[in-house]
Amino acid sequence: MITKVLIANRGEIALRVARTCRELGIGVVAVHSSEDDGSAVTAVADETVRIGPGPAKRSYLNIPAVVEAALRTGADAVHPGYGFLSEDADFAEVCRDSGLTFIGPDPEVIARLGDKSAARRLMTSVGLPLLPGSVHPLRSVSDARAVADDIGYPVIIKAAVGGGGRGMTVVADPAAFDPAYRRSRATAQALFGDSRVFVERYLPSARHVEVQVLADRYGTVVDLGARDCTVQRRHQKLVEESPAPRLSPELTREITGAAVRGARAAGYTGAGTVEFLVAPDGTFSFMEVNCRIQVEHPVTEMVTGIDLVREQLLVAAGRPLSLDPAGVPARGVAIECRINVEDPDRDFAPTPGLLEEFVPSGGPFVRVDTHGYAGYRVPASYDPLLAKVVVWAPDRDQAVARMDRALAEFRVRGRGMTTTAGFLRRVLRHPDFRAARHDTTLVDRVLAAAGPPSDPPPLHPSPLDPSPLHPSPLDPPRS
Amino acid sequence: MSRTLAEHLELPPAPRRDEPADLGSLLEQVRDSAVRIARDLGHRPDVVRVSAGAVSVEVRWSAAAAPPAAVPVPVAEVVAVPAEVGPVVTAPAVGVFHPAPEPGAAPFVAVGDLVRPGTQVGIVEAMKLMMPVTAEVTGRVAAVLKRDGEPVEYGEPLFTLLPADRAAA
C-alpha cells in the first residue's frame, strides 16, 4: 500500500511523477536543495523538505538527508526519478531497511545490472548477442590491450558502473590505447567512485534502439515496444522516437523478445529499459539495462496510452500487471525533443539564467514536460534539460512536421540564454533523419554542415510561410 | 520611524567586564534589531528596552494602539525575530536538532556564551548520523531557536549570535 511518495529528484521528472501521484490520490513529498527553493514541484507537493545546499552531493545525492526527509514526513515510498540516486543499489537498500518502498527494482538487481561486466555475463548466458569485448573486469593495461587487439579497433572503453553516457572513450588507434585506458580508469574513479572499466568493439555507425519493459513481482514481463535514440551528441540523446523507424517487424520482435528474456533473467521488477546497438547489417547487440524511468519514456506513453509512472507505482505496491504479455498495442508515431539551455554555436555551453519569457508549445497532440515558467531561474548546478517536447501523429512524416511546428512556437527568452530548439529543427530537417536513414553520426554531420548563423531556420517563421518540410497533401498532384 | 524610536530607546545597561570594549558597533546592531522589531510590530511602541549583556528585549505599547493580533509576545520569541539581523548558525543538513552531546547532558552552549569559528554548538542527526553544528563566526549566543528533538531543514536558523569584538575574542 502506497499512500505518500517522496520524490527524490528535481526538475521536470519530479513534477511529472508528482502529477501521476496526484491522479492516483497519493500524497507527494518534494525534497529540494536550496538552489531549488520555489521550484515547480514544490508548488504542487503536499509537503516539501529542503534537504541540502545546491551541490547535488549534499542534497539530491545525500542518502541520509533523503531518507530522513521520507521518515519525517511519513512517506511510505520513494520515487527516485532518473539520474541522481535512481540506480544506486545502496540507496535502494537503505530505503528497504528503513521500511520505505523503493520504486524500482530490488537493490540486488540494480547492483547486478549496474555492473556492466556482470550484466554482460548475465545477458550472454540467456542468449543475448554481445559486441565482442571483455565480460570480466580488466586486471591490467596489458590485459586490456590484449582484449582490444583481439577484438580489433576501433574499441570503446567504458566504466563498469558508469551511466548517462559518461565515462566512455573511443580508441581508434592501438598506439593511443594505453593512455586512453589509464585516463578512462581515472575518469571512472572520479565520476562513479569505481575505476573498473571494460572494453568492447566500437561501432562508428550504428543505431541506438532500446526496449521499454515492465515487470511485476509475479513473473510477468511485458515489452512496450522499441524506441530509437540514435540522434545523440557525445553519447547524450537529443531526439527519441517510438516505434523504431525502418526496423523490420521481424527484427523488432527479435529485439523486444531479447529484452524481455534479459529482464526476466535479471529478476527485474518495475519499469526498465534494455539498450541495444543495431549495426548497419541489421545485427544487434545488448548494451546495458537502465534500472529507472528514462528521460524519453513519454514517447512510449504516447503510442501505447500507458502511464509508465502509474505502472511503476502499482508494481511497487505489489499489484500484478494488467497488461497483456502477448503484446501491448501501439498506435502511430511519437517523437521527443530535449530542449536544453545550451548554446549550439558555442559547443553546447550551458546557458543557465532567468527565464524572462517562457511559452511552451501547445496545440493538437503536443505534450511538453517541463519545470520551467516565466520568472524561473534555471540554476547552473544541474543538468541543462529545460523541457521535453513530445508530439504524436498517425505517421512519422506528420509527426516530424508537427515537431517542427512545435519547436518553432516554443518561446524561451532570457538574458544570455539560448536553447537547442533551433538546432534540433535543423536535425529534423536533415534528409537522413527524414528518411530514417540516420545513424549515431548524424549530429556531428549536421554540426559540420552548419553554415553562418543565418543558416538555421528562424525560431519563429511566419505562420504564413509554406511548410518547407514536405509537400502538403493539399497541393495539387504533380504530373 | 527610527528617529522616533531612538527617542524611546533606553540604553542598555553597562556591559559586563568581559563584554567587548567597543560598544559603538554593538549598540548599532542592537538599535537595528530594535528598529526591525518595531517595524514588525506594525505600530509605534511606547517603550523598547534592549539589553545586550543578558540579552533581553522588552516591548511595551498602549492598549489603544495595539492591533487585535498583538497579544503580548513572550520575550524569547521576540528575540527570535532578529534572526535575520545578527549572525545566525544554521543547520548543516536536514535532520533532528540536539543541543547537547547526549540526552541529559549539558548543552554545548547556552545563551550568553562566547563562540568562535569552529565551536560546536549542537548536533543535527539524520539516520543515526551525527553531524556537528559549528559556529562560523565569533559571537555571543543570543538565542537558541530550536528545542531538543525538533526537526530542521537544511539552512534553517538554529542560533542567533550577537557579534563580539574580534580583538576581544
XYZ file of C-alpha atoms in Angstrom:
648
model
C 0.000 0.000 0.000
C 1.417 3.357 -1.015
C -0.208 6.496 0.348
C 2.566 9.069 0.245
C 5.524 9.203 -2.116
C 8.701 11.142 -1.580
C 10.165 12.216 -4.919
C 13.945 12.104 -4.644
C 14.592 14.234 -7.685
C 14.129 17.660 -9.212
C 13.265 19.367 -12.478
C 10.755 18.112 -14.985
C 10.792 14.490 -13.821
C 9.929 15.398 -10.239
C 6.924 17.339 -11.497
C 5.961 14.545 -13.882
C 5.999 11.951 -11.075
C 4.063 14.286 -8.785
C 1.332 14.627 -11.383
C 0.693 10.902 -11.603
C 0.709 10.644 -7.804
C -1.973 13.338 -7.748
C -4.055 11.429 -10.270
C -3.794 8.318 -8.103
C -4.699 10.228 -4.950
C -1.257 9.608 -3.472
C 0.371 12.270 -1.296
C 3.519 13.964 -2.566
C 6.614 14.994 -0.643
C 9.066 17.075 -2.643
C 12.641 17.351 -1.451
C 14.802 20.093 -2.836
C 18.127 21.824 -2.497
C 18.404 25.462 -1.541
C 19.052 26.198 -5.232
C 15.615 24.784 -5.969
C 13.652 26.782 -3.409
C 10.351 27.601 -5.093
C 10.803 25.114 -7.946
C 7.770 23.887 -9.855
C 7.456 20.599 -7.966
C 7.484 22.335 -4.586
C 4.385 24.230 -5.671
C 2.351 21.078 -6.353
C 3.669 18.945 -3.483
C 1.753 18.419 -0.250
C 4.934 18.821 1.757
C 8.418 19.995 0.960
C 11.705 19.424 2.735
C 14.864 21.322 1.956
C 17.496 18.618 2.176
C 20.691 20.465 1.429
C 22.595 23.112 -0.458
C 22.974 23.408 -4.229
C 25.672 20.822 -4.857
C 23.910 17.517 -5.542
C 26.409 15.631 -3.422
C 24.989 17.326 -0.347
C 21.334 17.284 -1.404
C 19.932 15.053 -4.166
C 22.741 12.516 -3.728
C 22.726 12.702 0.055
C 21.141 9.400 1.112
C 20.757 10.171 4.849
C 19.107 13.506 4.047
C 16.623 11.976 1.599
C 15.725 9.071 3.887
C 15.487 11.371 6.891
C 13.028 13.539 4.955
C 10.977 10.468 3.998
C 10.794 9.149 7.547
C 9.969 12.538 8.999
C 7.128 13.219 6.591
C 5.700 9.722 6.919
C 6.213 8.857 3.262
C 5.889 5.130 2.622
C 7.596 5.057 -0.770
C 10.416 6.830 -2.588
C 10.424 7.561 -6.329
C 13.987 8.221 -7.463
C 13.230 9.567 -10.968
C 16.246 9.311 -13.280
C 19.862 10.219 -12.573
C 20.881 11.093 -9.001
C 20.128 8.085 -6.740
C 17.875 6.253 -9.200
C 20.325 3.439 -9.905
C 22.143 3.438 -6.592
C 21.795 -0.036 -5.085
C 22.891 1.263 -1.677
C 20.096 3.808 -1.699
C 17.525 1.181 -2.662
C 18.799 -0.982 0.169
C 18.735 1.803 2.754
C 15.152 2.564 1.705
C 14.175 -1.053 2.173
C 15.920 -1.266 5.543
C 14.136 1.897 6.629
C 10.733 0.443 5.770
C 10.346 2.554 2.634
C 9.215 1.104 -0.674
C 11.830 1.957 -3.299
C 10.038 2.461 -6.610
C 12.349 0.449 -8.802
C 13.913 -2.988 -8.919
C 15.417 -4.707 -5.878
C 18.848 -3.490 -4.770
C 20.427 -6.831 -5.741
C 19.080 -6.450 -9.285
C 20.298 -2.862 -9.545
C 23.740 -3.913 -8.331
C 24.000 -6.775 -10.795
C 22.810 -4.784 -13.802
C 24.733 -1.674 -12.765
C 27.988 -3.579 -13.075
C 28.160 -3.699 -16.852
C 30.609 -6.599 -16.914
C 28.289 -8.650 -14.711
C 25.301 -7.600 -16.826
C 27.074 -8.690 -19.995
C 27.832 -12.098 -18.447
C 24.210 -12.499 -17.376
C 22.777 -11.490 -20.746
C 25.076 -13.681 -22.776
C 24.044 -16.606 -20.550
C 20.442 -16.222 -21.759
C 21.465 -15.885 -25.376
C 21.568 -12.140 -25.898
C 24.140 -11.145 -28.509
C 27.024 -9.001 -27.270
C 29.551 -6.910 -29.111
C 32.945 -8.596 -28.940
C 34.703 -7.452 -25.775
C 35.561 -8.257 -22.194
C 32.999 -9.785 -19.861
C 35.301 -9.746 -16.861
C 36.841 -6.644 -15.337
C 40.251 -5.986 -16.786
C 43.137 -6.545 -14.418
C 45.890 -4.560 -16.077
C 46.641 -2.368 -19.039
C 48.340 -5.258 -20.838
C 45.313 -7.453 -20.149
C 43.076 -4.726 -21.589
C 45.319 -4.149 -24.603
C 45.246 -7.856 -25.361
C 41.433 -7.765 -25.393
C 41.426 -4.698 -27.646
C 43.905 -6.269 -30.060
C 41.804 -9.390 -30.105
C 38.502 -7.685 -30.973
C 40.016 -5.135 -33.372
C 39.891 -1.354 -33.498
C 38.103 0.946 -33.025
C 37.210 -0.047 -29.475
C 35.319 1.758 -26.752
C 36.419 1.774 -23.119
C 33.502 2.100 -20.729
C 33.261 2.491 -16.984
C 31.946 -0.744 -15.472
C 29.460 1.102 -13.285
C 29.017 4.203 -15.427
C 25.867 5.607 -16.909
C 24.276 8.578 -18.568
C 26.684 8.385 -21.471
C 29.615 9.491 -19.346
C 32.978 7.847 -18.783
C 33.382 6.408 -22.282
C 36.410 6.706 -24.521
C 36.634 5.633 -28.143
C 40.078 4.451 -29.211
C 40.718 4.212 -32.936
C 44.423 3.508 -32.874
C 46.319 0.831 -30.883
C 49.058 3.384 -30.088
C 46.518 5.500 -28.240
C 45.174 2.635 -26.157
C 47.388 2.724 -23.066
C 46.939 6.405 -22.222
C 43.216 6.203 -23.032
C 42.869 3.204 -20.739
C 44.567 4.983 -17.842
C 42.538 8.119 -18.454
C 39.286 6.140 -18.550
C 40.077 4.499 -15.237
C 40.820 7.848 -13.645
C 37.608 9.335 -15.075
C 35.563 6.356 -13.913
C 37.017 6.704 -10.437
C 36.238 10.418 -10.364
C 32.727 10.143 -11.794
C 31.451 6.911 -10.307
C 33.873 6.084 -7.481
C 34.837 2.834 -9.209
C 37.809 2.650 -11.544
C 36.871 -0.647 -13.212
C 36.422 -0.428 -16.962
C 35.730 -2.836 -19.778
C 36.460 -2.852 -23.489
C 34.188 -3.671 -26.401
C 34.139 -3.124 -30.127
C 33.027 0.341 -31.155
C 30.570 0.687 -33.992
C 31.180 4.104 -35.580
C 27.923 3.899 -37.464
C 25.023 2.263 -35.682
C 21.540 2.842 -34.444
C 20.617 3.006 -30.806
C 17.437 1.025 -30.177
C 16.044 0.386 -26.733
C 13.081 -1.546 -25.396
C 10.763 -0.419 -22.632
C 9.847 -3.276 -20.331
C 7.508 -3.542 -17.367
C 7.722 -6.399 -14.912
C 5.690 -7.215 -11.829
C 6.565 -9.278 -8.758
C 4.762 -12.347 -10.101
C 6.974 -13.141 -13.087
C 5.068 -11.234 -15.746
C 7.369 -9.273 -18.057
C 5.855 -7.164 -20.833
C 7.547 -5.124 -23.535
C 6.069 -1.809 -24.601
C 7.865 -1.614 -27.884
C 11.094 -0.086 -29.055
C 12.420 3.455 -29.028
C 15.030 4.788 -31.384
C 17.525 7.109 -29.684
C 20.079 7.318 -32.453
C 20.271 11.118 -32.513
C 22.997 11.680 -29.949
C 25.784 14.112 -29.316
C 28.682 12.774 -27.277
C 26.511 9.890 -26.091
C 23.785 12.311 -24.932
C 20.409 11.658 -26.530
C 18.729 14.612 -28.213
C 15.782 13.133 -30.139
C 13.908 9.912 -29.409
C 11.009 8.238 -31.123
C 8.761 5.224 -30.971
C 8.375 2.897 -32.745
C 11.920 2.498 -34.074
C 11.605 3.567 -37.731
C 12.772 1.436 -40.612
C 13.265 -1.574 -38.378
C 11.613 -4.651 -39.831
C 8.828 -6.234 -37.759
C 10.920 -9.412 -37.524
C 13.985 -7.604 -36.200
C 11.841 -5.544 -33.835
C 10.288 -8.735 -32.498
C 13.707 -10.309 -32.060
C 14.995 -7.308 -30.128
C 11.939 -6.895 -27.903
C 11.983 -10.635 -27.255
C 15.624 -10.443 -26.216
C 14.804 -7.553 -23.884
C 12.042 -9.497 -22.159
C 14.303 -12.532 -21.821
C 17.067 -10.391 -20.325
C 14.752 -8.631 -17.886
C 13.313 -11.953 -16.739
C 16.780 -13.445 -16.264
C 17.758 -10.456 -14.132
C 14.684 -10.775 -11.897
C 13.659 -7.308 -12.953
C 10.624 -5.549 -11.450
C 9.096 -2.221 -12.371
C 9.871 -0.116 -15.435
C 13.213 -0.690 -17.118
C 14.934 -0.200 -20.418
C 17.161 -2.628 -22.266
C 19.507 -0.877 -24.680
C 20.841 -2.323 -27.918
C 23.045 -1.222 -30.775
C 21.882 -2.145 -34.256
C 24.694 -2.365 -36.832
C 24.195 -1.360 -40.458
C 23.938 -5.049 -41.389
C 20.962 -5.493 -39.059
C 22.771 -7.452 -36.353
C 22.023 -6.198 -32.876
C 23.951 -6.348 -29.606
C 22.994 -5.870 -25.990
C 24.485 -2.752 -24.393
C 23.015 -2.241 -20.942
C 19.907 -2.178 -18.787
C 18.718 1.086 -17.261
C 17.029 0.401 -13.935
C 14.894 3.535 -13.890
C 12.262 5.555 -15.664
C 14.019 7.085 -18.678
C 14.011 10.680 -19.814
C 12.454 9.541 -23.091
C 9.668 7.450 -21.551
C 6.902 9.780 -22.842
C 7.243 8.587 -26.446
C 6.273 5.106 -25.282
C 3.407 6.555 -23.257
C 2.141 8.442 -26.301
C 1.970 5.430 -28.599
C 0.696 2.935 -26.007
C -1.519 5.178 -23.896
C 0.070 3.728 -20.773
C 1.238 5.963 -17.929
C 4.571 4.348 -17.048
C 4.898 6.102 -13.706
C 1.460 4.791 -12.746
C 2.591 1.284 -13.643
C 5.756 1.784 -11.590
C 3.682 2.764 -8.572
C 1.258 -0.135 -8.998
C 4.049 -2.691 -9.333
C 5.836 -1.217 -6.309
C 2.587 -1.500 -4.373
C 2.566 -5.211 -5.171
C -0.127 -5.239 -7.845
C 0.133 -7.638 -10.776
C 0.446 -6.050 -14.216
C -2.849 -5.787 -16.044
C -1.160 -5.652 -19.453
C -1.251 -8.465 -21.984
C 2.189 -10.131 -22.167
C 1.352 -11.216 -25.708
C 1.709 -7.627 -26.834
C 0.694 -4.117 -25.889
C -0.925 -2.430 -28.863
C 0.774 0.752 -30.060
C -0.627 3.315 -32.429
C 1.042 5.990 -34.558
C 4.403 7.643 -34.032
C 5.693 9.737 -31.146
C 8.839 11.881 -31.169
C 10.527 13.657 -28.283
C 12.987 16.537 -28.481
C 15.016 17.570 -25.460
C 15.171 21.328 -25.120
C 18.380 22.142 -23.264
C 19.566 25.545 -22.149
C 22.725 25.260 -24.201
C 24.290 27.254 -26.984
C 24.875 25.048 -30.038
C 27.067 27.790 -31.540
C 29.410 27.675 -28.560
C 29.936 23.927 -28.421
C 26.726 23.469 -26.405
C 27.936 25.530 -23.463
C 25.221 25.669 -20.784
C 23.309 28.959 -20.603
C 21.504 28.995 -17.264
C 19.709 32.150 -16.212
C 16.422 33.881 -15.582
C 13.550 32.953 -17.897
C 12.013 36.296 -18.780
C 9.675 34.748 -21.299
C 8.630 31.117 -21.365
C 5.801 29.957 -23.596
C 5.852 26.214 -24.256
C 4.463 24.735 -27.431
C 0.844 23.651 -27.460
C -1.798 22.574 -29.874
C -3.009 19.206 -31.035
C -1.070 16.121 -29.944
C 1.718 18.093 -28.304
C 2.892 17.337 -24.790
C 5.512 19.435 -23.021
C 7.082 18.105 -19.835
C 8.855 20.998 -18.178
C 9.522 22.582 -14.824
C 10.107 25.970 -16.450
C 7.932 29.043 -16.086
C 8.376 32.735 -16.754
C 10.345 34.136 -13.843
C 12.098 30.841 -13.106
C 15.842 30.992 -12.734
C 17.458 27.930 -14.308
C 20.217 27.050 -11.856
C 23.725 26.371 -13.070
C 24.222 23.467 -10.685
C 22.240 20.827 -12.551
C 21.760 19.380 -15.993
C 20.628 21.722 -18.769
C 17.365 19.923 -19.634
C 14.612 22.535 -19.534
C 11.772 20.853 -21.388
C 10.809 17.795 -23.363
C 8.573 18.442 -26.333
C 6.703 15.296 -27.306
C 4.368 15.005 -30.274
C 2.148 12.260 -31.597
C 0.840 11.715 -35.123
C -0.614 8.811 -37.068
C 2.556 8.505 -39.151
C 6.191 9.601 -38.985
C 6.039 12.343 -41.634
C 3.193 14.050 -39.837
C 4.986 13.620 -36.518
C 8.144 15.268 -37.873
C 6.142 18.171 -39.317
C 4.286 18.530 -36.034
C 7.533 18.564 -34.071
C 8.967 21.215 -36.369
C 5.871 23.316 -35.786
C 6.002 22.744 -32.024
C 9.694 23.647 -31.780
C 9.091 26.771 -33.854
C 6.471 28.083 -31.446
C 8.355 27.349 -28.219
C 9.388 30.752 -26.903
C 12.225 30.988 -24.391
C 13.877 34.307 -23.694
C 16.301 35.343 -21.000
C 19.491 37.338 -20.791
C 22.280 35.254 -22.270
C 20.013 32.223 -22.636
C 19.804 30.064 -25.714
C 18.190 26.678 -26.243
C 18.806 23.774 -28.545
C 15.355 24.103 -30.162
C 16.606 25.755 -33.356
C 19.424 23.266 -33.690
C 17.024 20.351 -33.263
C 14.905 21.713 -36.105
C 17.985 21.506 -38.340
C 18.469 17.890 -37.267
C 14.832 17.046 -38.018
C 15.118 18.607 -41.470
C 18.160 16.584 -42.423
C 17.260 14.267 -45.302
C 18.775 11.299 -43.463
C 16.581 11.867 -40.420
C 13.505 12.446 -42.555
C 14.143 9.162 -44.321
C 15.136 7.426 -41.051
C 18.447 6.507 -42.670
C 20.419 8.241 -39.929
C 22.929 6.714 -37.535
C 24.814 7.944 -34.477
C 26.985 10.236 -36.628
C 24.045 12.443 -37.702
C 24.510 15.225 -35.151
C 28.189 15.641 -35.977
C 27.336 15.831 -39.654
C 24.640 18.452 -39.032
C 27.110 20.437 -36.915
C 29.808 20.171 -39.571
C 27.385 21.347 -42.240
C 26.273 24.332 -40.197
C 26.895 27.476 -42.192
C 26.731 31.064 -40.978
C 24.362 31.841 -38.096
C 21.693 32.837 -40.615
C 21.662 29.307 -41.984
C 19.407 27.622 -39.405
C 15.741 28.369 -39.917
C 14.430 31.203 -37.788
C 12.931 30.172 -34.468
C 9.651 31.877 -35.295
C 8.957 31.720 -39.020
C 5.882 33.484 -40.206
C 2.828 31.272 -39.843
C 2.093 32.162 -43.442
C 5.291 30.561 -44.737
C 4.592 27.344 -46.565
C 5.822 24.343 -44.607
C 9.225 23.560 -46.075
C 9.213 20.055 -44.698
C 7.247 18.093 -47.216
C 4.640 18.650 -49.884
C 1.259 19.368 -48.433
C -1.445 16.805 -49.081
C -3.466 19.819 -50.176
C -1.078 20.525 -53.073
C -2.400 19.561 -56.474
C -0.847 16.288 -57.570
C 2.303 16.727 -59.609
C 2.320 15.459 -63.137
C 10.464 55.961 12.299
C 13.929 55.120 13.540
C 14.462 58.576 14.963
C 11.208 58.443 16.866
C 12.124 55.041 18.071
C 15.566 56.170 19.122
C 13.916 58.672 21.402
C 12.180 55.822 23.146
C 15.186 53.611 23.208
C 16.609 53.122 26.652
C 20.291 52.496 26.615
C 21.495 49.047 27.534
C 22.964 48.620 30.987
C 26.680 48.830 31.477
C 28.418 45.869 29.942
C 29.920 43.085 31.991
C 33.650 43.086 32.304
C 34.216 40.547 29.518
C 31.998 42.478 27.130
C 33.637 43.880 24.031
C 35.194 47.217 24.759
C 33.916 48.821 21.586
C 30.259 49.302 22.319
C 29.618 51.512 19.311
C 29.079 48.790 16.746
C 27.255 46.564 19.179
C 24.893 49.376 20.039
C 24.303 49.958 16.360
C 23.365 46.329 15.905
C 21.092 46.378 18.915
C 19.399 49.503 17.677
C 18.924 47.969 14.245
C 17.320 44.958 15.879
C 15.020 47.160 17.840
C 14.043 49.103 14.729
C 13.262 45.881 12.964
C 11.194 44.599 15.857
C 9.294 47.839 15.859
C 8.688 47.588 12.131
C 7.460 44.035 12.520
C 5.010 45.166 15.160
C 3.436 47.482 12.654
C 2.765 50.346 15.056
C 4.710 52.621 17.300
C 5.674 51.110 20.648
C 5.707 53.163 23.810
C 8.905 51.596 25.143
C 11.506 49.303 23.671
C 14.080 48.118 26.150
C 17.039 46.201 24.818
C 19.785 44.856 26.995
C 22.844 43.418 25.383
C 24.596 41.647 28.222
C 21.943 39.221 29.408
C 20.057 39.603 26.139
C 16.533 40.601 26.759
C 14.105 42.646 24.751
C 11.077 44.306 26.149
C 8.441 45.979 24.044
C 5.575 47.956 25.516
C 2.709 49.618 23.744
C -0.580 51.178 24.748
C -3.685 49.037 24.506
C -5.390 51.557 22.219
C -2.682 51.343 19.599
C -2.446 47.595 19.692
C -3.949 45.731 16.731
C -6.086 42.706 17.653
C -3.335 40.236 16.820
C -0.792 41.972 19.004
C -1.154 39.837 22.073
C 1.823 40.177 24.403
C 4.670 38.285 22.810
C 6.865 36.165 25.050
C 10.285 37.707 25.306
C 12.013 34.666 23.870
C 10.042 34.854 20.655
C 10.705 38.495 20.217
C 14.373 37.684 20.492
C 13.899 35.154 17.741
C 12.842 37.879 15.328
C 16.270 39.462 14.863
C 17.473 36.136 13.478
C 17.773 37.951 10.208
C 19.801 40.707 11.775
C 22.774 39.291 13.630
C 24.767 36.288 12.539
C 22.889 33.013 12.696
C 24.097 29.456 12.975
C 22.128 27.335 10.524
C 21.510 23.615 10.185
C 24.227 21.952 8.066
C 21.800 19.246 6.951
C 18.233 18.097 7.214
C 17.680 16.158 10.433
C 16.804 16.374 14.102
C 18.391 19.052 16.251
C 20.138 18.221 19.535
C 21.621 20.995 21.661
C 23.625 18.562 23.819
C 26.161 15.788 23.110
C 23.786 13.199 24.582
C 20.381 13.058 26.257
C 20.512 14.607 29.701
C 23.927 16.150 29.209
C 24.582 19.862 29.464
C 24.075 21.721 26.187
C 27.073 22.607 24.087
C 26.341 26.286 24.574
C 23.899 28.477 26.473
C 22.660 31.992 25.903
C 25.458 34.419 26.630
C 28.279 32.003 25.839
C 31.045 33.173 23.571
C 31.551 31.048 20.451
C 34.338 31.171 17.881
C 34.571 29.778 14.367
C 34.598 26.029 14.783
C 32.983 25.951 18.237
C 30.476 23.096 18.302
C 27.066 24.417 19.298
C 24.839 21.420 18.563
C 24.189 18.263 16.596
C 21.921 17.528 13.668
C 21.048 13.869 13.496
C 19.944 12.227 10.265
C 19.558 8.454 10.152
C 21.754 7.953 13.243
C 24.421 10.059 11.595
C 25.518 12.787 13.991
C 26.558 15.932 12.182
C 28.198 18.581 14.343
C 26.815 22.099 14.136
C 29.602 24.626 14.430
C 29.717 28.388 14.594
C 31.320 30.124 11.651
C 31.885 33.500 13.253
C 32.786 34.815 16.659
C 29.844 35.929 18.712
C 27.850 35.554 21.831
C 24.848 33.236 21.775
C 21.780 35.452 21.776
C 19.092 32.807 21.419
C 18.588 29.104 20.907
C 15.844 28.866 18.304
C 15.175 25.112 18.307
C 14.316 22.659 21.049
C 15.899 19.261 21.507
C 14.426 16.778 19.060
C 12.932 19.366 16.767
C 13.179 18.566 13.027
C 15.155 21.050 10.991
C 15.709 21.555 7.289
C 18.959 22.441 5.635
C 19.840 26.082 6.252
C 17.276 26.659 8.997
C 18.474 29.059 11.706
C 19.340 27.275 14.968
C 21.027 30.031 16.967
C 21.298 33.765 16.766
C 24.514 35.406 17.831
C 25.442 38.850 18.901
C 28.600 39.758 17.112
C 31.529 40.027 19.500
C 34.510 42.251 19.004
C 37.105 40.159 17.251
C 40.006 41.594 19.157
C 38.379 40.797 22.462
C 37.573 37.295 21.268
